[in-house]
Amino acid sequence: MQEYVEKIAMCVAQGKVNKSSPFPPNMKGQDGADEIAAEALKNGVQPNVLLDGCMLGMDRIGKDFSENKAFVTNLIISAVAMNTVLKHIKPFLESGEVKRKGKFVIGTVSGDLHDIGKNLVSMIITGGGFEVIDLGVDVPTNKFLDTISKNQGCYIGLSALLTTTMSNMENSVAAIRQTYPDTKILIGGAPITQNFCTQIGADFYSPNAYEAVEYLNKSVAPA
Ligand code: B12
């Protein structure tokens, strides 16, 4: 299993999408994220193992970027490689029960274009039995408010990946609180912490989607 974590991490970090992709030149002709993910699932490897590989690869390219050893183009191609793996995993993540437990509206906050984590959270929460309404990226507060008004009783999920967009998250939370005080707001994203969650008055923070599903399940059917 560990072998696949490392193989996927390498493809994601290096941006090796599939066998025919010419990038990176040192991996020309070798299998990429596409072939390796397909092979792993065929061999019975759990989708979570592939996700671990993706996260490890993203961490590596993120670290290189912060140390000026990689460029935005590298981040983009790594994101393409990771999305290729996610396409293989999607049917597993979304194969939850058909009856929906509630509505979960999610979006990346205003000014922020990162959507890989948000998409993953959407898939896992869909698999957890909720109907997910995905508003996309760079979502202005008004769009969240409009969507709540049309989907009373829904849960809200906000994602932010940049320290500079955390204040937009705070503004969205404040506006939602003011207009729809009973709406439960979940937040996440790499720079987000429990302290920040408490500080801005959101209801729940988790560093991953699985804990969010647990929270939603408890919230719809309190013990
Ligand atoms: C891929 C990437 C990009 C891609 C995004 C592609 C896409 N379609 O998303 C591109 C190239 C577009 C990009 C652009 C930029 N990026 Co960028 N990017 C990354 C990178 C490498 C990976 C992010 C990622 O997808 N991780 C994988 C996913 C699965 O993890 P995740 O998003 O954290 O989500 C998980 C959890 O956080 C949580 N979660 C997330 N959301 C939510 C929501 C809820 C409700 C819950 C419960 C949980 C939850 O669950 C997820 C699954 O476990 C990170 C580095 C890193 N390691 O984080 C930098 C990073 C976030 N980027 C960074 C920067 C600086 C930028 C740019 C400003 C670069 C530039 N100069 O242009 C731009 C900003 C563009 C914009 N306005 O948004 C910095 C941010 C630094 C900071 N302190 O703010 C980072 C940290 C890189 C670095 N080390 O410097 N980026």
PDB file of C-alpha atoms and ligand atoms in Angstrom:
ATOM      1  CA  MET A   1       0.000   0.000   0.000  1.00  0.00           C
ATOM      2  CA  GLN A   2       2.805   2.373   0.986  1.00  0.00           C
ATOM      3  CA  GLU A   3       4.241   1.804  -2.493  1.00  0.00           C
ATOM      4  CA  TYR A   4       1.134   3.420  -4.025  1.00  0.00           C
ATOM      5  CA  VAL A   5       1.202   6.339  -1.578  1.00  0.00           C
ATOM      6  CA  GLU A   6       4.720   7.129  -2.751  1.00  0.00           C
ATOM      7  CA  LYS A   7       3.975   6.597  -6.472  1.00  0.00           C
ATOM      8  CA  ILE A   8       0.936   8.874  -6.390  1.00  0.00           C
ATOM      9  CA  ALA A   9       2.771  11.460  -4.278  1.00  0.00           C
ATOM     10  CA  MET A  10       5.584  11.540  -6.825  1.00  0.00           C
ATOM     11  CA  CYS A  11       3.201  11.997  -9.791  1.00  0.00           C
ATOM     12  CA  VAL A  12       1.261  14.742  -7.997  1.00  0.00           C
ATOM     13  CA  ALA A  13       4.357  16.599  -6.779  1.00  0.00           C
ATOM     14  CA  GLN A  14       6.023  16.374 -10.190  1.00  0.00           C
ATOM     15  CA  GLY A  15       2.844  16.984 -12.172  1.00  0.00           C
ATOM     16  CA  LYS A  16       2.926  13.708 -14.092  1.00  0.00           C
ATOM     17  CA  VAL A  17      -0.698  13.456 -15.235  1.00  0.00           C
ATOM     18  CA  ASN A  18      -0.626  10.387 -17.499  1.00  0.00           C
ATOM     19  CA  LYS A  19       1.694   8.270 -19.589  1.00  0.00           C
ATOM     20  CA  SER A  20       1.399  10.418 -22.715  1.00  0.00           C
ATOM     21  CA  SER A  21       1.977  13.736 -20.945  1.00  0.00           C
ATOM     22  CA  PRO A  22       5.365  15.155 -21.916  1.00  0.00           C
ATOM     23  CA  PHE A  23       5.853  16.824 -18.515  1.00  0.00           C
ATOM     24  CA  PRO A  24       8.097  16.411 -16.570  1.00  0.00           C
ATOM     25  CA  PRO A  25      10.729  15.442 -19.174  1.00  0.00           C
ATOM     26  CA  ASN A  26      12.521  13.090 -16.745  1.00  0.00           C
ATOM     27  CA  MET A  27       9.338  10.962 -16.473  1.00  0.00           C
ATOM     28  CA  LYS A  28       8.568  10.841 -20.223  1.00  0.00           C
ATOM     29  CA  GLY A  29       6.913   7.535 -21.236  1.00  0.00           C
ATOM     30  CA  GLN A  30       6.331   6.464 -17.624  1.00  0.00           C
ATOM     31  CA  ASP A  31       2.914   5.827 -16.090  1.00  0.00           C
ATOM     32  CA  GLY A  32       1.326   8.901 -14.543  1.00  0.00           C
ATOM     33  CA  ALA A  33      -1.288   9.605 -11.874  1.00  0.00           C
ATOM     34  CA  ASP A  34      -4.040   8.350 -14.200  1.00  0.00           C
ATOM     35  CA  GLU A  35      -2.590   4.889 -14.863  1.00  0.00           C
ATOM     36  CA  ILE A  36      -1.257   4.377 -11.327  1.00  0.00           C
ATOM     37  CA  ALA A  37      -4.592   5.288  -9.689  1.00  0.00           C
ATOM     38  CA  ALA A  38      -6.451   2.907 -12.035  1.00  0.00           C
ATOM     39  CA  GLU A  39      -3.973   0.096 -11.376  1.00  0.00           C
ATOM     40  CA  ALA A  40      -4.103   0.610  -7.602  1.00  0.00           C
ATOM     41  CA  LEU A  41      -7.909   0.459  -7.439  1.00  0.00           C
ATOM     42  CA  LYS A  42      -7.907  -2.613  -9.705  1.00  0.00           C
ATOM     43  CA  ASN A  43      -5.502  -4.256  -7.235  1.00  0.00           C
ATOM     44  CA  GLY A  44      -7.885  -3.561  -4.349  1.00  0.00           C
ATOM     45  CA  VAL A  45      -6.039  -0.593  -2.858  1.00  0.00           C
ATOM     46  CA  GLN A  46      -8.400   1.532  -0.741  1.00  0.00           C
ATOM     47  CA  PRO A  47      -9.245   4.995  -2.155  1.00  0.00           C
ATOM     48  CA  ASN A  48      -7.960   6.533   1.110  1.00  0.00           C
ATOM     49  CA  VAL A  49      -4.462   5.313   0.281  1.00  0.00           C
ATOM     50  CA  LEU A  50      -4.585   7.251  -2.994  1.00  0.00           C
ATOM     51  CA  LEU A  51      -5.840  10.307  -1.123  1.00  0.00           C
ATOM     52  CA  ASP A  52      -2.882  10.040   1.269  1.00  0.00           C
ATOM     53  CA  GLY A  53      -0.571  10.011  -1.752  1.00  0.00           C
ATOM     54  CA  CYS A  54      -2.286  13.109  -3.164  1.00  0.00           C
ATOM     55  CA  MET A  55      -1.971  15.019   0.107  1.00  0.00           C
ATOM     56  CA  LEU A  56       1.678  14.058   0.450  1.00  0.00           C
ATOM     57  CA  GLY A  57       2.399  15.169  -3.136  1.00  0.00           C
ATOM     58  CA  MET A  58       0.560  18.459  -2.618  1.00  0.00           C
ATOM     59  CA  ASP A  59       2.480  19.091   0.600  1.00  0.00           C
ATOM     60  CA  ARG A  60       5.752  18.531  -1.226  1.00  0.00           C
ATOM     61  CA  ILE A  61       4.981  20.911  -4.098  1.00  0.00           C
ATOM     62  CA  GLY A  62       3.538  23.442  -1.623  1.00  0.00           C
ATOM     63  CA  LYS A  63       6.751  23.339   0.384  1.00  0.00           C
ATOM     64  CA  ASP A  64       8.877  23.718  -2.774  1.00  0.00           C
ATOM     65  CA  PHE A  65       6.733  26.679  -3.797  1.00  0.00           C
ATOM     66  CA  SER A  66       7.140  28.381  -0.427  1.00  0.00           C
ATOM     67  CA  GLU A  67      10.911  27.894  -0.708  1.00  0.00           C
ATOM     68  CA  ASN A  68      10.928  29.344  -4.244  1.00  0.00           C
ATOM     69  CA  LYS A  69      11.947  25.998  -5.723  1.00  0.00           C
ATOM     70  CA  ALA A  70       8.687  25.712  -7.720  1.00  0.00           C
ATOM     71  CA  PHE A  71       6.451  28.136  -9.640  1.00  0.00           C
ATOM     72  CA  VAL A  72       2.700  28.701  -9.983  1.00  0.00           C
ATOM     73  CA  THR A  73       2.779  26.611 -13.183  1.00  0.00           C
ATOM     74  CA  ASN A  74       4.070  23.705 -11.083  1.00  0.00           C
ATOM     75  CA  LEU A  75       1.167  24.149  -8.647  1.00  0.00           C
ATOM     76  CA  ILE A  76      -1.281  24.128 -11.565  1.00  0.00           C
ATOM     77  CA  ILE A  77       0.087  20.961 -13.145  1.00  0.00           C
ATOM     78  CA  SER A  78       0.171  19.273  -9.712  1.00  0.00           C
ATOM     79  CA  ALA A  79      -3.466  20.249  -9.250  1.00  0.00           C
ATOM     80  CA  VAL A  80      -4.295  18.665 -12.634  1.00  0.00           C
ATOM     81  CA  ALA A  81      -2.520  15.458 -11.569  1.00  0.00           C
ATOM     82  CA  MET A  82      -4.387  15.409  -8.256  1.00  0.00           C
ATOM     83  CA  ASN A  83      -7.748  16.004  -9.966  1.00  0.00           C
ATOM     84  CA  THR A  84      -6.973  13.078 -12.266  1.00  0.00           C
ATOM     85  CA  VAL A  85      -6.627  10.829  -9.206  1.00  0.00           C
ATOM     86  CA  LEU A  86      -9.812  12.280  -7.686  1.00  0.00           C
ATOM     87  CA  LYS A  87     -11.777  11.321 -10.827  1.00  0.00           C
ATOM     88  CA  HIS A  88     -10.897   7.693 -10.131  1.00  0.00           C
ATOM     89  CA  ILE A  89     -11.824   7.960  -6.450  1.00  0.00           C
ATOM     90  CA  LYS A  90     -15.054   9.944  -6.940  1.00  0.00           C
ATOM     91  CA  PRO A  91     -17.411   6.967  -7.449  1.00  0.00           C
ATOM     92  CA  PHE A  92     -16.160   5.415  -4.184  1.00  0.00           C
ATOM     93  CA  LEU A  93     -16.558   8.619  -2.201  1.00  0.00           C
ATOM     94  CA  GLU A  94     -20.003   9.336  -3.571  1.00  0.00           C
ATOM     95  CA  SER A  95     -21.473   5.871  -3.199  1.00  0.00           C
ATOM     96  CA  GLY A  96     -23.303   6.738   0.034  1.00  0.00           C
ATOM     97  CA  GLU A  97     -26.921   5.965   0.696  1.00  0.00           C
ATOM     98  CA  VAL A  98     -29.369   7.500  -1.751  1.00  0.00           C
ATOM     99  CA  LYS A  99     -31.791   9.048   0.755  1.00  0.00           C
ATOM    100  CA  ARG A 100     -30.399  12.505   1.593  1.00  0.00           C
ATOM    101  CA  LYS A 101     -30.097  13.593   5.221  1.00  0.00           C
ATOM    102  CA  GLY A 102     -30.018  17.317   4.579  1.00  0.00           C
ATOM    103  CA  LYS A 103     -28.544  20.032   2.346  1.00  0.00           C
ATOM    104  CA  PHE A 104     -24.963  21.219   2.586  1.00  0.00           C
ATOM    105  CA  VAL A 105     -23.993  24.364   0.688  1.00  0.00           C
ATOM    106  CA  ILE A 106     -20.264  24.810   0.130  1.00  0.00           C
ATOM    107  CA  GLY A 107     -18.042  27.392  -1.524  1.00  0.00           C
ATOM    108  CA  THR A 108     -14.531  28.809  -1.469  1.00  0.00           C
ATOM    109  CA  VAL A 109     -14.699  32.316  -0.066  1.00  0.00           C
ATOM    110  CA  SER A 110     -14.381  35.529  -2.025  1.00  0.00           C
ATOM    111  CA  GLY A 111     -10.943  36.201  -3.538  1.00  0.00           C
ATOM    112  CA  ASP A 112      -9.855  32.575  -3.248  1.00  0.00           C
ATOM    113  CA  LEU A 113      -9.593  30.262  -6.267  1.00  0.00           C
ATOM    114  CA  HIS A 114      -8.429  27.074  -4.542  1.00  0.00           C
ATOM    115  CA  ASP A 115     -11.001  24.337  -5.053  1.00  0.00           C
ATOM    116  CA  ILE A 116      -9.318  20.959  -4.707  1.00  0.00           C
ATOM    117  CA  GLY A 117      -9.977  20.665  -0.961  1.00  0.00           C
ATOM    118  CA  LYS A 118     -13.510  22.027  -1.372  1.00  0.00           C
ATOM    119  CA  ASN A 119     -14.232  19.476  -4.116  1.00  0.00           C
ATOM    120  CA  LEU A 120     -12.940  16.688  -1.928  1.00  0.00           C
ATOM    121  CA  VAL A 121     -15.094  17.823   0.989  1.00  0.00           C
ATOM    122  CA  SER A 122     -18.111  17.974  -1.392  1.00  0.00           C
ATOM    123  CA  MET A 123     -17.532  14.414  -2.569  1.00  0.00           C
ATOM    124  CA  ILE A 124     -17.095  13.001   0.924  1.00  0.00           C
ATOM    125  CA  ILE A 125     -20.132  14.821   2.312  1.00  0.00           C
ATOM    126  CA  THR A 126     -22.179  13.638  -0.685  1.00  0.00           C
ATOM    127  CA  GLY A 127     -20.966  10.120   0.123  1.00  0.00           C
ATOM    128  CA  GLY A 128     -22.022  10.743   3.727  1.00  0.00           C
ATOM    129  CA  GLY A 129     -25.611  11.059   2.557  1.00  0.00           C
ATOM    130  CA  PHE A 130     -26.124  14.812   2.151  1.00  0.00           C
ATOM    131  CA  GLU A 131     -27.245  16.752  -0.903  1.00  0.00           C
ATOM    132  CA  VAL A 132     -24.386  19.115  -1.716  1.00  0.00           C
ATOM    133  CA  ILE A 133     -24.892  22.448  -3.449  1.00  0.00           C
ATOM    134  CA  ASP A 134     -21.463  23.567  -4.636  1.00  0.00           C
ATOM    135  CA  LEU A 135     -21.231  27.318  -5.300  1.00  0.00           C
ATOM    136  CA  GLY A 136     -17.694  27.092  -6.680  1.00  0.00           C
ATOM    137  CA  VAL A 137     -14.819  29.436  -5.946  1.00  0.00           C
ATOM    138  CA  ASP A 138     -14.525  33.163  -5.222  1.00  0.00           C
ATOM    139  CA  VAL A 139     -18.024  33.146  -3.763  1.00  0.00           C
ATOM    140  CA  PRO A 140     -19.307  36.536  -2.559  1.00  0.00           C
ATOM    141  CA  THR A 141     -21.212  36.649   0.737  1.00  0.00           C
ATOM    142  CA  ASN A 142     -24.453  37.587  -1.056  1.00  0.00           C
ATOM    143  CA  LYS A 143     -24.395  34.358  -2.993  1.00  0.00           C
ATOM    144  CA  PHE A 144     -24.240  32.379   0.258  1.00  0.00           C
ATOM    145  CA  LEU A 145     -27.113  34.434   1.669  1.00  0.00           C
ATOM    146  CA  ASP A 146     -29.250  33.973  -1.489  1.00  0.00           C
ATOM    147  CA  THR A 147     -28.654  30.230  -1.434  1.00  0.00           C
ATOM    148  CA  ILE A 148     -29.619  29.936   2.238  1.00  0.00           C
ATOM    149  CA  SER A 149     -32.830  31.866   1.573  1.00  0.00           C
ATOM    150  CA  LYS A 150     -33.735  29.327  -1.143  1.00  0.00           C
ATOM    151  CA  ASN A 151     -32.655  26.308   0.932  1.00  0.00           C
ATOM    152  CA  GLN A 152     -33.874  26.993   4.451  1.00  0.00           C
ATOM    153  CA  GLY A 153     -32.327  24.694   7.048  1.00  0.00           C
ATOM    154  CA  CYS A 154     -29.236  23.963   4.980  1.00  0.00           C
ATOM    155  CA  TYR A 155     -25.743  23.704   6.456  1.00  0.00           C
ATOM    156  CA  ILE A 156     -22.988  25.976   5.163  1.00  0.00           C
ATOM    157  CA  GLY A 157     -19.369  25.069   4.439  1.00  0.00           C
ATOM    158  CA  LEU A 158     -16.734  27.716   3.775  1.00  0.00           C
ATOM    159  CA  SER A 159     -13.255  26.965   2.482  1.00  0.00           C
ATOM    160  CA  ALA A 160     -10.222  29.289   2.437  1.00  0.00           C
ATOM    161  CA  LEU A 161      -6.634  28.473   1.497  1.00  0.00           C
ATOM    162  CA  LEU A 162      -5.019  31.891   1.702  1.00  0.00           C
ATOM    163  CA  THR A 163      -4.237  33.844   4.837  1.00  0.00           C
ATOM    164  CA  THR A 164      -5.370  36.923   2.872  1.00  0.00           C
ATOM    165  CA  THR A 165      -8.872  35.486   2.313  1.00  0.00           C
ATOM    166  CA  MET A 166      -9.439  34.473   5.932  1.00  0.00           C
ATOM    167  CA  SER A 167     -10.891  37.926   6.577  1.00  0.00           C
ATOM    168  CA  ASN A 168     -13.406  37.338   3.754  1.00  0.00           C
ATOM    169  CA  MET A 169     -14.380  34.123   5.496  1.00  0.00           C
ATOM    170  CA  GLU A 170     -14.865  36.085   8.692  1.00  0.00           C
ATOM    171  CA  ASN A 171     -17.085  38.610   6.875  1.00  0.00           C
ATOM    172  CA  SER A 172     -19.198  35.866   5.303  1.00  0.00           C
ATOM    173  CA  VAL A 173     -19.651  34.171   8.686  1.00  0.00           C
ATOM    174  CA  ALA A 174     -20.689  37.479  10.298  1.00  0.00           C
ATOM    175  CA  ALA A 175     -23.247  38.240   7.569  1.00  0.00           C
ATOM    176  CA  ILE A 176     -24.727  34.724   7.654  1.00  0.00           C
ATOM    177  CA  ARG A 177     -24.921  34.884  11.470  1.00  0.00           C
ATOM    178  CA  GLN A 178     -26.707  38.198  11.324  1.00  0.00           C
ATOM    179  CA  THR A 179     -29.294  37.199   8.698  1.00  0.00           C
ATOM    180  CA  TYR A 180     -29.721  33.498   9.485  1.00  0.00           C
ATOM    181  CA  PRO A 181     -28.592  33.049  13.116  1.00  0.00           C
ATOM    182  CA  ASP A 182     -29.657  29.370  13.261  1.00  0.00           C
ATOM    183  CA  THR A 183     -27.626  28.274  10.241  1.00  0.00           C
ATOM    184  CA  LYS A 184     -24.772  25.956  11.172  1.00  0.00           C
ATOM    185  CA  ILE A 185     -21.495  27.075   9.599  1.00  0.00           C
ATOM    186  CA  LEU A 186     -18.572  24.704   9.039  1.00  0.00           C
ATOM    187  CA  ILE A 187     -15.183  26.048   8.016  1.00  0.00           C
ATOM    188  CA  GLY A 188     -11.920  24.581   6.785  1.00  0.00           C
ATOM    189  CA  GLY A 189      -8.829  25.020   4.649  1.00  0.00           C
ATOM    190  CA  ALA A 190      -5.090  24.838   5.269  1.00  0.00           C
ATOM    191  CA  PRO A 191      -4.638  28.112   7.237  1.00  0.00           C
ATOM    192  CA  ILE A 192      -7.814  27.673   9.327  1.00  0.00           C
ATOM    193  CA  THR A 193      -7.541  26.650  12.987  1.00  0.00           C
ATOM    194  CA  GLN A 194      -9.896  25.904  15.856  1.00  0.00           C
ATOM    195  CA  ASN A 195      -8.873  29.218  17.434  1.00  0.00           C
ATOM    196  CA  PHE A 196      -9.858  31.111  14.296  1.00  0.00           C
ATOM    197  CA  CYS A 197     -13.161  29.237  14.215  1.00  0.00           C
ATOM    198  CA  THR A 198     -13.917  30.242  17.799  1.00  0.00           C
ATOM    199  CA  GLN A 199     -12.775  33.805  17.148  1.00  0.00           C
ATOM    200  CA  ILE A 200     -15.081  34.366  14.146  1.00  0.00           C
ATOM    201  CA  GLY A 201     -18.033  32.507  15.686  1.00  0.00           C
ATOM    202  CA  ALA A 202     -18.345  29.648  13.184  1.00  0.00           C
ATOM    203  CA  ASP A 203     -19.900  26.439  14.516  1.00  0.00           C
ATOM    204  CA  PHE A 204     -17.362  23.848  13.504  1.00  0.00           C
ATOM    205  CA  TYR A 205     -13.837  23.493  12.167  1.00  0.00           C
ATOM    206  CA  SER A 206     -12.133  20.375  10.977  1.00  0.00           C
ATOM    207  CA  PRO A 207      -8.930  19.803   9.046  1.00  0.00           C
ATOM    208  CA  ASN A 208     -10.658  17.168   6.910  1.00  0.00           C
ATOM    209  CA  ALA A 209     -14.045  16.187   5.539  1.00  0.00           C
ATOM    210  CA  TYR A 210     -14.568  13.033   7.568  1.00  0.00           C
ATOM    211  CA  GLU A 211     -14.948  14.863  10.877  1.00  0.00           C
ATOM    212  CA  ALA A 212     -17.330  17.254   9.139  1.00  0.00           C
ATOM    213  CA  VAL A 213     -19.549  14.308   8.137  1.00  0.00           C
ATOM    214  CA  GLU A 214     -19.527  13.098  11.760  1.00  0.00           C
ATOM    215  CA  TYR A 215     -20.546  16.566  12.926  1.00  0.00           C
ATOM    216  CA  LEU A 216     -23.355  16.774  10.345  1.00  0.00           C
ATOM    217  CA  ASN A 217     -24.626  13.300  11.247  1.00  0.00           C
ATOM    218  CA  LYS A 218     -24.737  14.209  14.953  1.00  0.00           C
ATOM    219  CA  SER A 219     -26.381  17.484  14.118  1.00  0.00           C
ATOM    220  CA  VAL A 220     -29.244  15.955  12.054  1.00  0.00           C
ATOM    221  CA  ALA A 221     -29.806  13.118  14.549  1.00  0.00           C
ATOM    222  CA  PRO A 222     -28.655  14.263  17.993  1.00  0.00           C
ATOM    223  CA  ALA A 223     -28.102  11.372  20.431  1.00  0.00           C
TER     224      ALA A 223
HETATM  225  C1  B12 B   1      -2.760  23.691  -5.750  1.00  0.00           C
HETATM  226  C2  B12 B   1      -2.462  25.064  -5.205  1.00  0.00           C
HETATM  227  C3  B12 B   1      -2.772  26.170  -5.997  1.00  0.00           C
HETATM  228  C4  B12 B   1      -3.527  26.045  -7.324  1.00  0.00           C
HETATM  229  C5  B12 B   1      -5.020  25.829  -7.001  1.00  0.00           C
HETATM  230  C6  B12 B   1      -5.694  24.949  -8.040  1.00  0.00           C
HETATM  231  C7  B12 B   1      -7.080  24.591  -7.622  1.00  0.00           C
HETATM  232  N1  B12 B   1      -7.895  24.292  -8.632  1.00  0.00           N
HETATM  233  O1  B12 B   1      -7.446  24.560  -6.448  1.00  0.00           O
HETATM  234  C8  B12 B   1      -3.246  27.430  -8.007  1.00  0.00           C
HETATM  235  C9  B12 B   1      -2.027  27.311  -8.901  1.00  0.00           C
HETATM  236  C10 B12 B   1      -4.388  28.021  -8.817  1.00  0.00           C
HETATM  237  C11 B12 B   1      -2.853  28.269  -6.793  1.00  0.00           C
HETATM  238  C12 B12 B   1      -2.850  29.636  -6.826  1.00  0.00           C
HETATM  239  C13 B12 B   1      -2.364  30.425  -5.785  1.00  0.00           C
HETATM  240  N2  B12 B   1      -1.786  29.985  -4.650  1.00  0.00           N
HETATM  241 CO1  B12 B   1      -1.873  28.136  -4.055  1.00  0.00          CO
HETATM  242  N3  B12 B   1      -1.524  26.388  -3.432  1.00  0.00           N
HETATM  243  C14 B12 B   1      -1.830  25.223  -3.916  1.00  0.00           C
HETATM  244  C15 B12 B   1      -1.300  24.110  -2.970  1.00  0.00           C
HETATM  245  C16 B12 B   1       0.018  23.583  -3.542  1.00  0.00           C
HETATM  246  C17 B12 B   1      -2.198  22.931  -2.700  1.00  0.00           C
HETATM  247  C18 B12 B   1      -3.620  23.258  -2.206  1.00  0.00           C
HETATM  248  C19 B12 B   1      -4.422  21.987  -2.265  1.00  0.00           C
HETATM  249  O2  B12 B   1      -5.172  21.782  -3.218  1.00  0.00           O
HETATM  250  N4  B12 B   1      -4.226  21.071  -1.287  1.00  0.00           N
HETATM  251  C20 B12 B   1      -4.865  19.769  -1.282  1.00  0.00           C
HETATM  252  C21 B12 B   1      -6.270  19.884  -0.677  1.00  0.00           C
HETATM  253  C22 B12 B   1      -6.963  18.525  -0.714  1.00  0.00           C
HETATM  254  O3  B12 B   1      -6.122  20.279   0.671  1.00  0.00           O
HETATM  255  P1  B12 B   1      -6.915  21.520   1.305  1.00  0.00           P
HETATM  256  O4  B12 B   1      -7.330  22.473   0.267  1.00  0.00           O
HETATM  257  O5  B12 B   1      -6.160  22.000   2.484  1.00  0.00           O
HETATM  258  O6  B12 B   1      -8.295  20.844   1.828  1.00  0.00           O
HETATM  259  C23 B12 B   1      -8.342  19.909   2.896  1.00  0.00           C
HETATM  260  C24 B12 B   1      -8.537  20.570   4.267  1.00  0.00           C
HETATM  261  O7  B12 B   1      -7.981  21.842   4.379  1.00  0.00           O
HETATM  262  C25 B12 B   1     -10.021  20.531   4.484  1.00  0.00           C
HETATM  263  N5  B12 B   1     -10.879  21.599   3.986  1.00  0.00           N
HETATM  264  C26 B12 B   1     -10.721  22.461   2.976  1.00  0.00           C
HETATM  265  N6  B12 B   1     -11.790  23.240   2.835  1.00  0.00           N
HETATM  266  C27 B12 B   1     -12.680  22.861   3.764  1.00  0.00           C
HETATM  267  C28 B12 B   1     -13.965  23.327   4.060  1.00  0.00           C
HETATM  268  C29 B12 B   1     -14.667  22.726   5.095  1.00  0.00           C
HETATM  269  C30 B12 B   1     -16.052  23.202   5.413  1.00  0.00           C
HETATM  270  C31 B12 B   1     -14.088  21.681   5.855  1.00  0.00           C
HETATM  271  C32 B12 B   1     -14.835  21.056   6.966  1.00  0.00           C
HETATM  272  C33 B12 B   1     -12.811  21.220   5.560  1.00  0.00           C
HETATM  273  C34 B12 B   1     -12.119  21.819   4.523  1.00  0.00           C
HETATM  274  O8  B12 B   1     -10.415  19.332   3.854  1.00  0.00           O
HETATM  275  C35 B12 B   1      -9.606  19.108   2.686  1.00  0.00           C
HETATM  276  C36 B12 B   1      -9.386  17.621   2.542  1.00  0.00           C
HETATM  277  O9  B12 B   1      -8.688  17.098   3.644  1.00  0.00           O
HETATM  278  C37 B12 B   1      -1.096  24.940  -1.641  1.00  0.00           C
HETATM  279  C38 B12 B   1      -0.028  24.380  -0.673  1.00  0.00           C
HETATM  280  C39 B12 B   1      -0.635  23.419   0.330  1.00  0.00           C
HETATM  281  N7  B12 B   1       0.095  22.357   0.605  1.00  0.00           N
HETATM  282  O10 B12 B   1      -1.744  23.633   0.829  1.00  0.00           O
HETATM  283  C40 B12 B   1      -0.759  26.323  -2.226  1.00  0.00           C
HETATM  284  C41 B12 B   1      -1.009  27.567  -1.388  1.00  0.00           C
HETATM  285  C42 B12 B   1      -2.341  27.471  -0.656  1.00  0.00           C
HETATM  286  N8  B12 B   1      -1.086  28.613  -2.403  1.00  0.00           N
HETATM  287  C43 B12 B   1      -0.500  29.719  -2.042  1.00  0.00           C
HETATM  288  C44 B12 B   1      -0.418  30.908  -2.822  1.00  0.00           C
HETATM  289  C45 B12 B   1       0.423  32.034  -2.266  1.00  0.00           C
HETATM  290  C46 B12 B   1      -1.110  31.009  -4.045  1.00  0.00           C
HETATM  291  C47 B12 B   1      -1.153  32.228  -4.971  1.00  0.00           C
HETATM  292  C48 B12 B   1      -1.310  33.583  -4.266  1.00  0.00           C
HETATM  293  C49 B12 B   1       0.116  32.179  -5.839  1.00  0.00           C
HETATM  294  C50 B12 B   1       0.351  33.355  -6.765  1.00  0.00           C
HETATM  295  N9  B12 B   1       1.404  34.074  -6.471  1.00  0.00           N
HETATM  296  O11 B12 B   1      -0.426  33.588  -7.660  1.00  0.00           O
HETATM  297  C51 B12 B   1      -2.367  31.916  -5.868  1.00  0.00           C
HETATM  298  C52 B12 B   1      -3.683  32.479  -5.300  1.00  0.00           C
HETATM  299  C53 B12 B   1      -4.841  32.362  -6.259  1.00  0.00           C
HETATM  300  C54 B12 B   1      -6.145  32.706  -5.568  1.00  0.00           C
HETATM  301  N10 B12 B   1      -6.601  33.948  -5.671  1.00  0.00           N
HETATM  302  O12 B12 B   1      -6.732  31.872  -4.912  1.00  0.00           O
HETATM  303  C55 B12 B   1       0.080  29.607  -0.632  1.00  0.00           C
HETATM  304  C56 B12 B   1      -0.763  30.341   0.413  1.00  0.00           C
HETATM  305  C57 B12 B   1       0.118  31.070   1.415  1.00  0.00           C
HETATM  306  C58 B12 B   1      -0.690  31.814   2.401  1.00  0.00           C
HETATM  307  N11 B12 B   1      -0.156  31.808   3.599  1.00  0.00           N
HETATM  308  O13 B12 B   1      -1.711  32.373   2.165  1.00  0.00           O
HETATM  309  C59 B12 B   1       0.184  28.057  -0.448  1.00  0.00           C
HETATM  310  C60 B12 B   1       0.051  27.580   1.031  1.00  0.00           C
HETATM  311  C61 B12 B   1       1.559  27.632  -1.035  1.00  0.00           C
HETATM  312  C62 B12 B   1       2.742  28.084  -0.176  1.00  0.00           C
HETATM  313  N12 B12 B   1       3.328  27.184   0.588  1.00  0.00           N
HETATM  314  O14 B12 B   1       3.132  29.218  -0.216  1.00  0.00           O
HETATM  315  N13 B12 B   1      -2.512  27.479  -5.728  1.00  0.00           N
END
